[in-house]
Amino acid sequence: MSTIVTTGPLRLRPVEEQPATVGRRKRGLIYVRVSKARDDMISPELQVGHALTLARAENIDIMADPIMDLGESGREFEERRIEEIKQMARDKQFDVLILWIWSRFGRNLRESLQHLDALMDYGVEVRAAKEDFDGKTTIGRFAIAQMLNIAELESNQKADSWRDIFERRRNKGLPHSNRGRFGYYRCETCPKWEFGRKLDTCPKCRNGILKIDPVTGPVLGQLYRDYAAGTSVRRLLVDLNQRGIKTFTGRPFNSGDLHNVLDSGFGLGYVRYLIPELSHQVVTNDDGSTKKRRMNRQRDVTAFLYYGGAHNSVIDDPTECERIWDAYTKRRMTQSGQSFFSNRPRYSLSRHLRCSGCGGRMQTALRNKRYRRPLVDGLPNPLDVTFRCANHIDSKSCPTNGTYISLAVAEKWFLEWLDREAQTSEQEAEAITARMAAIRTQSDGDQALLARLDRIQGQLEGLRTKDDKLTDAVLADLVPEDSARRKRAELDVQRQALLREQSQLRSKLKERPTQQPRPPQEDLLTARKIYLAAGQADRRELASKLIREIRVFKGRSGPGKIGVYPLWEAPPPWIPDDSPSGS
């Protein structure tokens, strides 16, 4: 009797069709997410460390720097880099995605599973270093789904807890958040608020009720009276900045800061809470399914409910407070209109133009209606649209008194620049790019940021010395406590402004923009043809693919009126921006 020998199935294919994975180690990519920077957070370094341990144990080669979503919620996917990871998976750039634990991928069960399925469809294996399950098996898939379900449960429980906290604060007449307010303070013994840190209070102030600041409280009351009486916002801002009055966070006022302070109604004795129905919107996906998405757009006074607060108003007479609030809200809603909800750019070079004096953004203004030209594609004629330095218009804080340019002139010289780029040979372009990068590296670049960080550190040490001397003077009864409190408040305002700028500069150093390859000459020629034929929205989309920034200089229209910085050159020289809004 013969024995039947069975062998594994054989598939014959040409050598060139052999899979690319044969004979090589798996390529890994690490993903890190931190929902909010805080002292007790699971640091990105810890998450990366666990992921690297798994990669070494499994002989996985890490092929790129970790992809990080810092300060992003696990319940939403739109603002995170998941789509970037999926595109890398489509391009076969890695084989294994490594997480710390499954909740780092997401706290929304349905969407998390959808994105995981998409990655696995592209042939990517997803692993969690501390909760490692085999997603290719039925039991592994079940375990992964349970871990994601637990992550969503924890998120929902935290949301319920926060809702209860907000309801208790509302019933007590306390505001939504525990931060300080312009025009108010807590007491002398409370730990001072620091940018990016949780606010603590002393035992005397645990009730959360703020006291009127004798210095800034009357200023807030006068702001309400002047605005209700019809004084322009620009005049109020110029007066505040000329007097050196700063916001609670220690920066000069701009129009947004002023409206945030006044819209809250806090100075008139109110606390406000967002109407729940306006916090989210229902979005329909391509497959017909629906989801709720948080609305982060700016909201006017009609989006809130206003309750009587437990604190005192900056104006003693309750009747006057009601009258001023009615006049304020009436004028505010009249000025807001429908355009208040729209913060989208309208013109081709919107969000690209920057003032060369302060580095700040530029805002648009239209010619007087009597002299406007006919509309072009439903929008004002480019000759009637003028971009002006927003810092100079809002608060006259631009050191060069601002710059301006019409849209027509900006587009003219932008096209002139595009013509020059299209006519430049590849060798000439590479030589120019390398030369300009070297010049900027020597004169500006990181050196300017590092020098400013050194100056900030010196200023912080100086403020610390002043604070110590002030404390010694109070203990020796050389300075009255009221004077010391006002002086300490000034020092704290300066300190918080420096700490905020220090944090921003450190972020800039970590996230320096990279240079992209220069497009081929024929693509630049095509871009010019498309730009001439396209509308404003398509022109804006095209410009965003070519340039980082356009700086507008003072003087008459000419080739030197603007400076164009494309994506294939080094970032433009950094401008120290002491303006309220920043660049």
XYZ file of C-alpha atoms in Angstrom:
583
model
C 0.000 0.000 0.000
C 1.524 3.300 -1.110
C 1.746 6.306 1.198
C 0.278 9.609 -0.017
C 2.565 12.503 0.767
C 0.891 15.928 0.977
C 2.757 19.137 0.463
C 1.878 22.783 0.874
C 0.280 24.591 -2.055
C 2.672 26.047 -4.584
C 2.227 29.269 -6.516
C 4.543 29.911 -9.404
C 5.157 33.499 -10.429
C 7.852 35.391 -12.315
C 10.779 36.732 -10.308
C 9.741 40.330 -10.894
C 6.347 39.643 -9.271
C 7.806 38.371 -6.017
C 6.414 40.418 -3.101
C 8.660 43.254 -1.915
C 8.409 42.006 1.680
C 10.248 38.790 0.963
C 13.663 38.702 2.614
C 13.442 41.959 4.581
C 12.479 43.040 8.104
C 9.242 44.793 8.844
C 9.214 48.611 8.825
C 7.555 50.304 11.763
C 5.990 53.703 12.438
C 5.285 55.036 15.940
C 2.154 57.082 16.683
C 1.858 59.199 19.848
C -1.131 61.184 21.119
C -1.449 63.398 24.191
C -4.857 64.998 24.713
C -3.614 67.927 26.820
C -0.255 69.051 28.127
C -0.285 68.827 31.927
C 2.017 67.798 34.761
C 0.561 64.283 35.147
C 0.310 63.457 31.452
C 1.823 60.340 29.924
C 4.713 62.060 28.222
C 5.432 61.519 24.517
C 8.921 60.324 25.450
C 7.462 57.546 27.628
C 5.106 56.422 24.866
C 7.946 56.392 22.330
C 10.136 54.427 24.757
C 7.579 51.621 25.146
C 7.020 51.531 21.383
C 10.760 51.237 20.731
C 10.992 48.382 23.239
C 8.327 46.468 21.297
C 10.061 47.230 18.002
C 13.402 45.875 19.266
C 11.750 42.747 20.664
C 9.955 42.051 17.359
C 12.900 43.003 15.084
C 10.961 45.906 13.563
C 12.935 48.727 11.932
C 11.563 52.202 12.780
C 11.618 53.978 9.420
C 10.777 57.589 10.417
C 10.366 59.971 13.327
C 7.289 59.309 15.478
C 4.092 60.965 14.285
C 2.703 62.973 17.181
C -0.667 64.549 17.895
C -0.011 66.737 20.928
C -2.957 68.495 22.507
C -5.522 66.545 20.448
C -8.614 64.779 21.787
C -9.076 61.081 21.100
C -12.767 61.578 20.331
C -12.144 63.520 17.123
C -10.088 62.506 14.084
C -10.377 65.534 11.761
C -7.614 67.617 13.371
C -5.240 64.694 13.864
C -2.670 63.129 11.532
C -4.519 59.849 11.014
C -5.191 60.638 7.344
C -1.465 61.271 6.868
C -0.746 57.836 8.357
C -3.331 56.233 6.073
C -1.763 57.894 3.043
C 1.639 56.532 4.075
C 0.013 53.110 4.382
C -1.409 53.410 0.844
C 2.077 54.262 -0.405
C 3.506 51.143 1.340
C 5.926 53.236 3.398
C 5.616 51.067 6.535
C 4.287 47.680 7.644
C 3.525 48.074 11.374
C 1.930 50.993 13.269
C 2.996 50.926 16.938
C 0.979 52.611 19.711
C 1.534 52.820 23.449
C -1.983 51.640 24.382
C -5.131 51.427 22.275
C -6.756 54.524 23.790
C -3.954 56.602 22.199
C -5.426 55.740 18.797
C -8.873 56.967 19.730
C -11.677 57.159 22.271
C -14.465 56.859 19.718
C -15.188 53.164 19.149
C -16.944 53.383 15.792
C -14.504 55.745 14.097
C -11.469 54.063 15.652
C -12.510 50.700 14.213
C -13.187 52.279 10.811
C -9.675 53.755 10.641
C -8.107 50.537 11.930
C -9.965 48.530 9.284
C -8.696 50.897 6.598
C -5.089 50.490 7.775
C -5.410 46.704 7.847
C -6.950 46.740 4.372
C -3.744 48.444 3.207
C -1.750 45.559 4.701
C -0.623 47.425 7.844
C -0.434 45.649 11.184
C -1.378 47.757 14.233
C 0.224 46.922 17.590
C -0.011 48.411 21.087
C 3.125 48.075 23.218
C 1.327 47.735 26.574
C -1.815 45.974 25.282
C -0.467 43.763 22.514
C -3.107 41.698 20.692
C -2.909 40.035 17.307
C -5.390 41.953 15.156
C -5.337 39.261 12.476
C -7.121 36.740 14.722
C -10.767 36.737 15.789
C -9.930 36.818 19.504
C -7.387 39.591 18.907
C -9.947 41.703 17.048
C -12.424 41.162 19.865
C -9.855 42.190 22.489
C -8.925 45.321 20.523
C -12.587 46.299 20.205
C -13.046 45.841 23.963
C -10.031 48.029 24.759
C -11.350 50.754 22.450
C -14.794 50.367 24.010
C -13.278 50.843 27.481
C -11.404 53.920 26.230
C -14.682 55.404 24.942
C -16.406 54.558 28.238
C -13.693 56.372 30.210
C -14.013 59.393 27.939
C -17.796 59.473 28.330
C -17.511 59.180 32.113
C -15.095 62.108 32.205
C -17.491 64.131 30.056
C -20.359 63.341 32.464
C -18.189 64.378 35.393
C -17.334 67.712 33.748
C -21.013 68.370 33.005
C -21.829 67.851 36.685
C -19.014 70.209 37.689
C -20.233 72.920 35.309
C -23.792 72.535 36.556
C -22.647 72.970 40.176
C -20.608 76.058 39.249
C -23.563 77.524 37.367
C -25.895 76.953 40.339
C -23.366 78.714 42.599
C -23.100 81.705 40.252
C -19.525 80.892 39.248
C -18.128 81.155 35.709
C -17.410 78.138 33.509
C -13.641 78.296 34.103
C -11.586 79.097 37.179
C -9.139 81.468 35.475
C -8.826 85.070 36.498
C -10.597 87.876 34.687
C -9.606 91.342 33.542
C -10.774 93.791 36.200
C -10.715 91.197 39.012
C -8.243 89.430 41.311
C -8.324 86.845 44.100
C -6.132 87.793 47.030
C -2.520 88.390 48.045
C -1.803 84.833 49.200
C -3.104 82.933 46.147
C -0.402 81.319 43.982
C 0.038 83.400 40.859
C -1.376 82.149 37.576
C 1.233 80.877 35.124
C 0.704 80.292 31.435
C 0.069 76.598 30.644
C -0.277 75.508 34.286
C -3.259 74.523 36.400
C -4.508 77.369 38.590
C -4.391 76.793 42.361
C -6.126 78.846 45.020
C -5.481 79.450 48.689
C -7.993 78.273 51.359
C -9.540 81.761 51.600
C -10.434 81.748 47.899
C -11.717 78.189 47.505
C -15.240 79.556 46.965
C -14.006 80.864 43.598
C -15.554 84.330 43.955
C -13.295 87.025 42.481
C -12.852 90.504 43.942
C -12.837 93.763 41.975
C -9.330 94.974 41.244
C -9.019 98.631 42.340
C -6.777 99.400 39.332
C -8.351 97.591 36.369
C -11.909 97.296 37.714
C -12.807 100.965 37.031
C -11.186 100.640 33.594
C -13.526 97.755 32.771
C -16.559 99.728 33.943
C -15.587 102.689 31.758
C -15.094 100.378 28.747
C -18.686 99.183 29.068
C -19.989 102.754 29.380
C -17.984 104.009 26.395
C -18.908 101.098 24.117
C -22.605 101.380 25.015
C -22.388 105.140 24.298
C -21.133 104.454 20.778
C -17.355 104.923 21.072
C -15.549 103.024 18.310
C -13.602 99.864 19.130
C -10.470 101.303 17.519
C -10.577 104.365 19.755
C -10.993 102.178 22.845
C -8.034 99.997 21.789
C -5.734 102.934 21.058
C -6.558 104.446 24.461
C -5.908 101.145 26.295
C -2.569 100.561 24.594
C -1.408 104.160 25.021
C -2.085 103.874 28.754
C -0.179 100.577 28.904
C -3.168 98.563 30.118
C -2.725 94.829 29.382
C -5.054 91.854 29.247
C -5.217 89.318 32.086
C -2.588 87.220 30.291
C -0.251 90.197 30.034
C -0.379 91.221 26.381
C -1.622 94.424 24.725
C -5.305 94.496 23.824
C -6.558 93.806 20.312
C -10.137 93.837 19.058
C -10.668 90.134 19.758
C -9.422 90.466 23.345
C -11.657 93.472 23.967
C -14.761 91.718 22.668
C -13.936 88.575 24.671
C -13.770 90.636 27.861
C -16.940 92.604 27.201
C -19.003 89.785 25.634
C -18.650 87.711 28.800
C -20.769 90.224 30.759
C -18.677 89.330 33.801
C -17.909 92.936 34.675
C -21.652 93.692 34.827
C -22.361 90.810 37.224
C -23.136 87.956 34.795
C -21.672 84.505 34.171
C -22.329 82.902 30.808
C -22.700 79.301 29.612
C -22.869 78.040 26.059
C -26.240 76.783 24.853
C -25.670 72.966 24.599
C -27.339 72.668 21.193
C -24.788 75.078 19.717
C -21.684 73.251 20.921
C -21.823 70.567 18.195
C -23.126 70.131 14.682
C -24.281 66.973 12.901
C -22.131 66.087 9.883
C -23.136 63.579 7.200
C -20.306 61.381 5.929
C -19.869 60.210 2.346
C -21.370 56.809 3.203
C -24.541 58.413 4.567
C -23.693 57.921 8.247
C -23.789 60.877 10.638
C -21.583 62.083 13.446
C -21.390 64.982 15.881
C -18.497 67.417 15.452
C -17.512 70.092 17.934
C -17.971 73.626 16.609
C -14.939 75.733 17.494
C -15.889 78.804 15.512
C -16.209 82.188 17.157
C -19.617 82.784 18.700
C -21.524 85.968 19.431
C -23.564 86.857 22.516
C -26.670 85.048 21.210
C -24.940 81.651 21.582
C -24.847 81.882 25.403
C -27.178 81.921 28.367
C -26.344 84.616 30.932
C -26.925 83.983 34.662
C -26.520 86.234 37.672
C -23.058 85.735 39.170
C -21.983 85.491 42.795
C -19.353 88.227 42.281
C -19.855 91.981 42.410
C -20.137 94.014 39.218
C -17.647 96.801 38.503
C -20.588 99.248 38.441
C -22.397 99.550 41.770
C -25.893 100.433 40.475
C -27.729 97.244 39.271
C -30.134 99.340 37.215
C -27.284 101.004 35.364
C -25.711 97.577 34.762
C -28.891 96.322 33.111
C -29.220 99.453 30.986
C -25.596 99.280 29.824
C -25.837 95.544 29.075
C -28.966 96.061 26.967
C -27.272 98.872 25.036
C -24.082 96.827 24.647
C -25.789 93.688 23.326
C -27.960 95.716 20.954
C -24.945 97.421 19.380
C -22.902 94.215 19.433
C -25.496 92.198 17.533
C -26.019 95.031 15.057
C -22.315 95.105 14.282
C -21.953 91.330 14.210
C -24.577 90.438 11.630
C -24.150 87.344 9.513
C -20.479 88.011 8.775
C -19.545 87.409 12.412
C -19.699 83.660 11.886
C -17.512 83.642 8.776
C -13.771 83.702 9.279
C -12.868 82.266 5.890
C -10.494 84.059 3.536
C -12.180 85.553 0.465
C -9.352 86.656 -1.788
C -6.512 84.977 -3.643
C -3.682 86.124 -1.346
C -5.592 86.219 1.948
C -3.601 84.744 4.862
C -0.399 84.934 2.818
C 0.216 88.696 3.123
C 2.221 89.872 6.145
C 3.356 93.309 7.270
C 7.146 93.661 6.966
C 7.246 95.942 10.000
C 5.789 93.624 12.631
C 5.198 90.306 10.860
C 1.499 90.537 11.669
C -1.433 89.635 9.460
C -3.123 92.095 7.113
C -6.854 92.760 7.013
C -8.996 93.964 4.126
C -10.834 97.231 3.603
C -13.069 98.207 0.668
C -13.223 101.469 -1.248
C -16.136 103.787 -0.525
C -19.321 102.408 -2.106
C -19.803 105.486 -4.292
C -16.511 104.840 -6.114
C -16.427 101.048 -6.355
C -16.008 99.321 -9.681
C -18.302 96.517 -10.921
C -18.038 93.160 -9.152
C -15.803 90.414 -10.556
C -17.239 86.887 -10.163
C -19.468 88.106 -7.349
C -16.582 89.645 -5.369
C -15.288 93.237 -5.174
C -12.938 94.366 -7.917
C -9.281 93.729 -6.867
C -8.594 97.454 -7.364
C -11.165 98.218 -4.641
C -9.683 95.776 -2.072
C -6.860 97.054 0.148
C -4.865 94.960 2.634
C -3.692 96.890 5.725
C -1.567 95.920 8.729
C -4.075 94.703 11.328
C -1.868 95.598 14.296
C -1.624 99.213 13.166
C -5.350 99.465 12.439
C -6.443 97.822 15.708
C -4.049 99.309 18.224
C -1.273 101.255 16.432
C 1.217 98.726 17.806
C 3.175 98.154 14.570
C 6.651 99.727 15.025
C 6.677 101.015 11.413
C 3.092 102.369 11.480
C 1.912 99.553 9.233
C 1.993 98.809 5.516
C -0.754 98.515 2.917
C -1.254 97.187 -0.605
C -4.201 96.699 -2.949
C -5.145 93.207 -4.064
C -4.578 94.182 -7.697
C -1.013 95.364 -7.006
C -0.244 92.286 -4.879
C -1.476 89.947 -7.622
C 0.456 91.901 -10.292
C 3.817 91.499 -8.540
C 3.020 87.938 -7.469
C 2.505 87.028 -11.145
C 5.723 88.882 -11.973
C 7.533 86.701 -9.429
C 5.872 83.568 -10.846
C 7.062 84.545 -14.343
C 10.645 84.887 -13.115
C 10.521 81.534 -11.365
C 9.116 79.829 -14.464
C 11.905 81.283 -16.632
C 14.686 80.321 -14.203
C 16.550 77.167 -15.131
C 16.799 74.303 -12.657
C 20.552 74.868 -12.108
C 20.113 78.602 -11.482
C 17.216 77.956 -9.099
C 19.230 75.455 -7.066
C 22.173 77.859 -6.822
C 19.955 80.763 -5.723
C 18.124 78.617 -3.165
C 21.360 77.317 -1.648
C 22.889 80.811 -1.503
C 19.813 82.367 0.146
C 19.577 79.508 2.641
C 23.201 80.018 3.645
C 22.737 83.780 4.030
C 19.648 83.372 6.185
C 21.278 80.688 8.309
C 24.172 83.030 9.059
C 22.165 86.187 9.719
C 18.740 85.128 10.952
C 17.113 81.749 11.376
C 17.500 79.975 14.676
C 20.125 82.454 15.894
C 17.530 85.210 16.235
C 15.186 82.899 18.139
C 17.957 81.699 20.458
C 19.123 85.266 21.110
C 15.581 86.317 22.001
C 15.235 83.298 24.330
C 18.414 84.355 26.124
C 17.057 87.886 26.551
C 13.756 86.519 27.895
C 15.610 84.372 30.427
C 17.541 87.413 31.607
C 14.329 89.438 31.934
C 12.672 86.640 33.941
C 15.611 86.565 36.336
C 15.396 90.338 36.689
C 11.675 90.126 37.537
C 12.409 87.427 40.100
C 14.967 89.701 41.763
C 12.472 92.590 41.840
C 9.821 90.312 43.360
C 12.235 89.208 46.107
C 13.159 92.812 46.904
C 9.474 93.774 47.037
C 8.768 90.940 49.477
C 11.645 92.040 51.702
C 10.351 95.617 51.632
C 6.856 94.505 52.705
C 8.238 92.403 55.544
C 10.298 95.385 56.717
C 7.198 97.659 56.571
C 8.932 99.881 54.025
C 6.164 99.549 51.413
C 2.367 99.532 52.044
C 0.626 96.253 51.179
C -1.718 97.909 48.625
C 1.203 99.433 46.737
C 3.064 96.132 46.887
C 0.059 94.270 45.518
C -0.294 96.626 42.551
C 3.428 96.440 41.817
C 3.408 92.656 42.124
C 0.458 92.508 39.728
C 2.482 94.518 37.192
C 5.438 92.159 37.615
C 3.162 89.141 37.182
C 1.702 90.563 33.980
C 5.200 91.052 32.576
C 6.254 87.574 33.711
C 3.288 85.843 32.082
C 3.839 87.688 28.813
C 7.500 86.601 28.803
C 6.619 83.001 29.676
C 4.052 82.881 26.890
C 6.529 84.280 24.365
C 9.175 81.839 25.610
C 6.802 78.929 25.048
C 5.941 80.156 21.550
C 9.596 80.589 20.574
C 10.489 77.125 21.810
C 7.657 75.719 19.723
C 9.000 77.578 16.677
C 12.443 76.086 17.229
C 10.961 72.585 17.384
C 8.692 73.054 14.372
C 10.884 74.891 11.888
C 9.294 74.582 8.429
C 11.004 72.231 5.998
C 11.869 73.011 2.395
C 9.949 71.206 -0.320
C 11.419 70.256 -3.698
C 11.149 72.984 -6.323
C 8.418 72.173 -8.888
C 9.554 71.509 -12.469
C 9.660 74.535 -14.769
C 6.705 73.322 -16.851
C 4.575 73.023 -13.690
C 5.280 76.658 -12.804
C 4.281 77.723 -16.328
C 1.069 75.734 -15.975
C 0.423 77.283 -12.558
C 0.561 80.769 -14.056
C -1.957 79.867 -16.773
C -4.293 78.338 -14.194
C -3.955 81.368 -11.910
C -5.012 83.758 -14.677
C -8.075 81.686 -15.554
C -9.170 80.761 -12.014
C -11.448 82.521 -9.546
C -10.362 83.888 -6.175
C -10.911 80.630 -4.251
C -8.958 78.520 -6.756
C -6.197 81.143 -6.903
C -5.912 81.001 -3.122
C -5.641 77.198 -3.238
C -2.954 77.405 -5.921
C -0.952 80.042 -4.019
C -0.960 77.881 -0.870
C 0.804 75.135 -2.866
C 3.600 77.504 -3.885
C 4.360 80.056 -1.156
C 4.858 80.291 2.577
C 4.386 84.022 2.933
C 4.339 87.368 1.110
C 5.786 90.325 2.999
C 4.544 93.785 2.095
C 7.025 96.667 2.336
C 6.430 100.397 2.614
C 6.645 102.627 -0.437
C 5.005 102.997 -3.812
C 4.109 100.112 -6.084
C 7.141 98.519 -7.692
C 9.026 95.222 -7.934
C 10.286 95.716 -4.368
C 6.810 96.278 -2.908
C 6.483 92.614 -1.908
C 8.853 89.818 -0.972
C 7.680 86.318 -1.929
C 8.979 83.338 0.055
C 8.202 80.039 -1.724
C 7.985 76.630 -0.115
C 11.205 75.450 -1.778
C 13.314 78.142 -0.094
C 14.319 78.541 3.540
C 11.740 80.199 5.853
C 11.767 84.018 5.799
C 13.794 85.941 8.398
C 12.066 85.999 11.757
C 10.577 89.331 12.862
C 10.320 89.906 16.639
C 6.617 90.668 16.963
C 5.640 92.734 19.979
C 2.154 93.221 18.599
C -0.933 91.886 20.369
C -2.008 89.368 17.778
C 1.355 88.012 16.704
C 2.191 86.790 13.262
